[in-house]
Coordinates of C-alpha atoms in Angstrom, one line a residue:
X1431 CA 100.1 114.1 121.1
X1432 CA 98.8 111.8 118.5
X1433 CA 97.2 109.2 122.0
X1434 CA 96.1 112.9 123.1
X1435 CA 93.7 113.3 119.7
X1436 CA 92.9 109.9 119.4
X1437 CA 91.8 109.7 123.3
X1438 CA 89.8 113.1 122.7
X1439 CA 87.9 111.8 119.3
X1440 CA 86.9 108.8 121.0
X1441 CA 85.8 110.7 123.8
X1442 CA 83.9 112.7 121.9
X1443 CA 82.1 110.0 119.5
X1444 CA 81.5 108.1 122.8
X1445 CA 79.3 111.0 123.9
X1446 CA 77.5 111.1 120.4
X1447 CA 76.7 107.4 120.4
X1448 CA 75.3 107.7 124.1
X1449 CA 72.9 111.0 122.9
X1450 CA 71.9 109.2 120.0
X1451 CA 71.5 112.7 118.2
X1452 CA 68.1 113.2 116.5
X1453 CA 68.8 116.6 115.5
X1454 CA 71.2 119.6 115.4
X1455 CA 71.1 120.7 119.2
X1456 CA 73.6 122.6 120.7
X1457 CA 75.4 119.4 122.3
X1458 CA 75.1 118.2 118.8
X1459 CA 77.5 120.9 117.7
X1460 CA 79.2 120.6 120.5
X1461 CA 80.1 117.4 120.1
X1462 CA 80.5 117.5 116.1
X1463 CA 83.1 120.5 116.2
X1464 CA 85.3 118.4 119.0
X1465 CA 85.1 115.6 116.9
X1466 CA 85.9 117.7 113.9
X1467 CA 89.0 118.7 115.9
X1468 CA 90.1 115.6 117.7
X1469 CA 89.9 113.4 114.5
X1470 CA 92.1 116.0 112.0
X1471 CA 94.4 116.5 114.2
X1472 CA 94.9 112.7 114.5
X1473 CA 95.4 112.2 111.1
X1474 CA 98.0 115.4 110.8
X1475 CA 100.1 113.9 114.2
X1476 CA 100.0 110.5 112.2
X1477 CA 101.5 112.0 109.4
X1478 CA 103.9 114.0 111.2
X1479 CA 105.5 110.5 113.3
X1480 CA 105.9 108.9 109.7
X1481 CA 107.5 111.9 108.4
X1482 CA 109.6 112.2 111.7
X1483 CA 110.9 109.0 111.1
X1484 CA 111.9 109.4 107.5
X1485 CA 113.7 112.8 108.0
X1486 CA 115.3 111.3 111.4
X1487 CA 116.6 107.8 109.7
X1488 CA 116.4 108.7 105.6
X1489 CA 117.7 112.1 105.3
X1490 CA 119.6 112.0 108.7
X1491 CA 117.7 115.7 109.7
X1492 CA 118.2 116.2 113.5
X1493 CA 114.7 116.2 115.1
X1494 CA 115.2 120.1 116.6
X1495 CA 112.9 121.7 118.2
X1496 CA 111.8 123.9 115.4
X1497 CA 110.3 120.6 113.7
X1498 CA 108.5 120.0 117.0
X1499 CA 106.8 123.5 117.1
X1500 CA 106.3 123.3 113.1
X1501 CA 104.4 120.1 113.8
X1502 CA 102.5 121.2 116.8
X1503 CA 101.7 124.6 114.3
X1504 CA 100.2 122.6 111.6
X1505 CA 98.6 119.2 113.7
X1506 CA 96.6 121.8 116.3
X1507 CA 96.2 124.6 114.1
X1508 CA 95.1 123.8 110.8
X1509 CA 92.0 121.5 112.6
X1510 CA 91.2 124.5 115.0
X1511 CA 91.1 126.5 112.2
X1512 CA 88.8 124.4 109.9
X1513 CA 86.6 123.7 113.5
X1514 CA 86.2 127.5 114.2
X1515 CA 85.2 127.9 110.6
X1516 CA 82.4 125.4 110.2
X1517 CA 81.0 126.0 114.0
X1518 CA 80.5 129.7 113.0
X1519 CA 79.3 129.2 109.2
X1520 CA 76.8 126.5 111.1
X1521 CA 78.2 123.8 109.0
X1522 CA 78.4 121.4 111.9
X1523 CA 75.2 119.5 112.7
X1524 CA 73.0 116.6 112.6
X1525 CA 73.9 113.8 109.8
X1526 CA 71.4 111.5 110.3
X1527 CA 74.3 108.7 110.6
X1528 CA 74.7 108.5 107.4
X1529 CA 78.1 109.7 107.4
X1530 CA 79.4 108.7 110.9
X1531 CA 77.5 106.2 113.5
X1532 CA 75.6 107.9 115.4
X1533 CA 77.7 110.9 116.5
X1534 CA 77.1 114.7 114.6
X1535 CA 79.5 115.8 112.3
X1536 CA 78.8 118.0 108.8
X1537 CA 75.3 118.9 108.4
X1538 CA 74.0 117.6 105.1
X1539 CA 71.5 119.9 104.6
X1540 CA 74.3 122.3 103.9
X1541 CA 74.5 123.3 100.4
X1542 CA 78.6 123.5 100.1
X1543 CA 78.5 119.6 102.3
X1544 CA 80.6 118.2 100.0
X1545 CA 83.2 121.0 100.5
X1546 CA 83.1 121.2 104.6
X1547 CA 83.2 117.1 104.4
X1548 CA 86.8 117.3 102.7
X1549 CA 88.1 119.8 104.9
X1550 CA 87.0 118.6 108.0
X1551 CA 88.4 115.3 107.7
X1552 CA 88.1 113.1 104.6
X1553 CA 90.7 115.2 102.6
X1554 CA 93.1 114.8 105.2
X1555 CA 91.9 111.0 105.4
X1556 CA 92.6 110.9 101.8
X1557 CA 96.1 112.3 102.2
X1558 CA 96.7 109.9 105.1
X1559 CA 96.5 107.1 102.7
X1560 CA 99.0 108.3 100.2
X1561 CA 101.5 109.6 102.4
X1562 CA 101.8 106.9 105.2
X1563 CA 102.4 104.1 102.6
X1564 CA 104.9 105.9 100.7
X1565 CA 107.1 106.9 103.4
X1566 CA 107.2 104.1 105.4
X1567 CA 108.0 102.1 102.1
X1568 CA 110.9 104.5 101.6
X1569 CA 111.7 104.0 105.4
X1570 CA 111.4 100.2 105.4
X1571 CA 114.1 100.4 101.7
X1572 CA 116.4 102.6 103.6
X1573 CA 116.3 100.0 106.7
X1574 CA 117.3 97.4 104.2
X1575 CA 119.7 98.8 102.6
X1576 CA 121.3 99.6 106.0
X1577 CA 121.2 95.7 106.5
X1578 CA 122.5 95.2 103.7
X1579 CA 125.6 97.2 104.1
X1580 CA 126.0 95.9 107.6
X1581 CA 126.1 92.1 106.5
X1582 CA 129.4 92.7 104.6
X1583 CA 131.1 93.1 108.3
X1584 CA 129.0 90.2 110.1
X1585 CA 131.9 87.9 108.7
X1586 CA 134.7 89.9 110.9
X1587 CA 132.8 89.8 114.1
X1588 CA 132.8 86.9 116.8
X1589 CA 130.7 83.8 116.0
X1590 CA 128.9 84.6 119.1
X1591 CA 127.8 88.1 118.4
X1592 CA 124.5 89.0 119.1
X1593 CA 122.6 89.5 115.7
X1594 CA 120.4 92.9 116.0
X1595 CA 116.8 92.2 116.3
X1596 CA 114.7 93.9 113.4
X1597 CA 112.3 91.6 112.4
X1598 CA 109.8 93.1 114.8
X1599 CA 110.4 96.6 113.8
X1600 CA 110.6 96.0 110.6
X1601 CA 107.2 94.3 110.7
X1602 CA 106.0 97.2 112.8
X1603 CA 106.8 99.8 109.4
X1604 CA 104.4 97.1 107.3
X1605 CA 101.9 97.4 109.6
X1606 CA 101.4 100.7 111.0
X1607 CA 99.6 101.8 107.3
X1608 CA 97.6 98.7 106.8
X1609 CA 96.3 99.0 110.2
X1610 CA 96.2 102.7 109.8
X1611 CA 93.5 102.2 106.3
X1612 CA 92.1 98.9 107.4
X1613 CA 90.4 100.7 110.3
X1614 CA 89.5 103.8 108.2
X1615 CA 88.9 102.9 105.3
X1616 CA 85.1 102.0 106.4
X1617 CA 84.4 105.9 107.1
X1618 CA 85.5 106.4 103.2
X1619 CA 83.3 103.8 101.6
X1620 CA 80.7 105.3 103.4
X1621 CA 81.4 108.6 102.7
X1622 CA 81.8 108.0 98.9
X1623 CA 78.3 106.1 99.3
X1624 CA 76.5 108.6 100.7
X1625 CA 77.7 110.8 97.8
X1626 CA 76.7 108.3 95.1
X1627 CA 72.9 108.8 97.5
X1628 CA 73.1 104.5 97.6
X1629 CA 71.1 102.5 100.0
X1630 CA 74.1 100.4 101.1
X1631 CA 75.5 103.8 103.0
X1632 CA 73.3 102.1 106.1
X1633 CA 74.4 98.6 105.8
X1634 CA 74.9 97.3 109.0
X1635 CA 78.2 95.6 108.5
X1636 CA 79.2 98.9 107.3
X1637 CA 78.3 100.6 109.3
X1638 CA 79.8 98.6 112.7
X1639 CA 82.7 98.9 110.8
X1640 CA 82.7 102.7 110.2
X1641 CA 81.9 102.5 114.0
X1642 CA 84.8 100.3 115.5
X1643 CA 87.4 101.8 113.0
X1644 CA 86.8 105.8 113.4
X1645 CA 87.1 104.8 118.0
X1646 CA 89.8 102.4 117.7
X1647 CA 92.9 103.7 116.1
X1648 CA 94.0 104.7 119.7
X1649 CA 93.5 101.1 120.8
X1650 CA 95.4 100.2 117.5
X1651 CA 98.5 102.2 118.3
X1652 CA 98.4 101.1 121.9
X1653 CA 98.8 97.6 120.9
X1654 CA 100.8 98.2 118.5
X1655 CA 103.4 100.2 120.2
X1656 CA 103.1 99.7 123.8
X1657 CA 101.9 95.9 124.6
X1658 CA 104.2 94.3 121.8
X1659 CA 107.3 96.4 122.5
X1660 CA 109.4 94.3 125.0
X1661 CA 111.0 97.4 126.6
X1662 CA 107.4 99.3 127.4
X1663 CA 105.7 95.7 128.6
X1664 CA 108.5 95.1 131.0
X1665 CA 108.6 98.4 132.6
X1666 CA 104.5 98.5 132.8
X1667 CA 104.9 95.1 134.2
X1668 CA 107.6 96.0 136.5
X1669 CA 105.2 99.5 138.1
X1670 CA 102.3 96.7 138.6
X1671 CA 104.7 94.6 140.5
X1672 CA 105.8 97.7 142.7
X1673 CA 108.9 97.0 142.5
X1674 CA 108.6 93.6 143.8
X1675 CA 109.9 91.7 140.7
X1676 CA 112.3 93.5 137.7
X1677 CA 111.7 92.4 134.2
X1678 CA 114.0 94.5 133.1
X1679 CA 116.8 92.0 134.2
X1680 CA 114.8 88.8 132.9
X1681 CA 115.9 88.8 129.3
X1682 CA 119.7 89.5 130.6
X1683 CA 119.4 86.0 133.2
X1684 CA 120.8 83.1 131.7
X1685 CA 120.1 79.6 132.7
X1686 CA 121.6 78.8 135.9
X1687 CA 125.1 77.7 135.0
X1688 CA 126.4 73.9 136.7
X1689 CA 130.3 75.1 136.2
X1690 CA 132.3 76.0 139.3
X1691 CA 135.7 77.5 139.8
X1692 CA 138.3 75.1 139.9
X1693 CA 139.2 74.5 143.1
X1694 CA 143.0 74.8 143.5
X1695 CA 144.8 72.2 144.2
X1696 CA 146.8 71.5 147.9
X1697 CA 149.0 69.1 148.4
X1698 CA 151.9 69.5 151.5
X1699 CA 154.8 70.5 148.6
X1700 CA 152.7 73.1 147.4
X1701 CA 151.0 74.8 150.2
X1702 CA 154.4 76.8 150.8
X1703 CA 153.9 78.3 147.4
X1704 CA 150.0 79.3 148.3
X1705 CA 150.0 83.1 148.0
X1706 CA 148.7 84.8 151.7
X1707 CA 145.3 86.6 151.7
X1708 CA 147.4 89.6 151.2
X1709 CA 149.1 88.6 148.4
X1710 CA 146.1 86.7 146.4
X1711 CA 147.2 87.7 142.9
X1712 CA 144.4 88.9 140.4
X1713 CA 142.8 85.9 138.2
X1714 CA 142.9 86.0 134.9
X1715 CA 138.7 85.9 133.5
X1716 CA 138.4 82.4 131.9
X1717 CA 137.8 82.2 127.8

């Protein structure tokens, strides 16, 4: 759901871009209230994941499907509320990119701007930045302690035990909120620069940054979670080799081995003692 409103925001600032809006048409509001939509509803959906994953691994809360519906209640219906409010209070218009890059979104010849601007996305954008930091810092401490706790055993287990591999998710809790303000944090400088009415709001650095950061968090999560997660590369690797090739038994092949069985040995005193195919007796596996 959150790839579904990030998909649909870029979609939608795509369009705006193309149009190169000059003034509040109807596509403009067309394409400012989908925007509107797409965009809160990705930062609610990134909110709800984080907190997912603290109630699921913190506070141990089974994910039911009441949280599920409580989530989709708040992440679809809080922006379609705000949306069907500005659209028919005509707050949604042309911004003369001072705001976004190209793409309509709060019309600032609107008297109450500053108001319709928090609620239809930088308050939540605000929020975002707050919330994302502080529970995947509590996640990340809970992880660690849970490491912790678990080393006090590693001394009773085999020297050859495999050790659990959390160095990449543990770097993925760092860096899903840096990426997450890193790439928006742009639209906020501008946003707070457009209120302070300073020249730098079109700066052109700024604003290609404003412009990359508001399309790509999509892109962001997709690298992030799907091309360096070894379990979702393999099996997209394994669908583009059509079954050819299975990565999915790569990691578990070990080097070709140069040890064979004994072979037993026959001499003429002995063979008399050599069990019959029907009597082979079970070998014991080798330690």
């Amino acid at each position: 759901y959150l790839s579904l409103a990030d998909l649909l925001s870029a979609l939608s600032y795509f369009y705006g871009v193309l149009r190169d809006f000059q003034s509040s048409s109807w596509d403009c509001v067309l394409q400012g209230a989908v925007s509107t939509f797409a965009n809160t509803s990705s930062f609610f959906w990134t909110m709800a994941v984080a907190l997912y994953l603290y109630l699921s691994l913190v506070r141990g809360c089974p994910a039911g499907p009441a949280l599920l519906w409580a989530f989709h209640a708040v992440s679809w219906g809080v922006p379609l509320a705000i949306t069907v409010a500005a659209v028919a209070l005509r707050k949604i218009g042309y911004d003369a990119s001072k705001v976004s890059v190209g793409w309509c979104w709060v019309d600032l010849d609107a008297e109450d701007r500053l108001l319709w601007m928090l609620l239809a996305g930088k308050a939540w954008e605000i929020l975002a930045y707050v919330t994302l930091p502080v529970l995947y810092i509590l996640i990340r401490k809970h992880i660690n302690r849970a490491h912790a706790a678990l080393s006090e055993y590693r001394p009773l287990l085999p020297a050859s035990s495999p050790r659990p591999r959390s160095g990449v998710a543990d770097k993925k809790l760092i860096l899903i909120p840096i990426i997450f303000i890193f790439l928006r944090v742009w639209s906020t400088v501008r946003f707070v620069l457009t209120l302070c009415d300073s020249p730098a709001v079109q700066n052109p650095l700024l604003v290609v940054l404003h412009g990359i950061g508001n399309t790509f968090q999509g892109g962001a999560n997709c690298i992030l979670f799907v091309l360096c997660t070894r379990v979702v590369r393999e099996k997209l690797l394994s669908l583009l080799c059509c079954g050819h090739c299975d990565p999915l038994d790569w990691p578990r092949q070990g080097p070709q081995s140069s040890w064979q069985p004994p072979q037993p040995h026959r001499d003429k005193d002995r063979d008399k003692d050599v069990p019959g195919p029907g009597q082979t007796k079970p070998l014991l596996s080798s330690t």
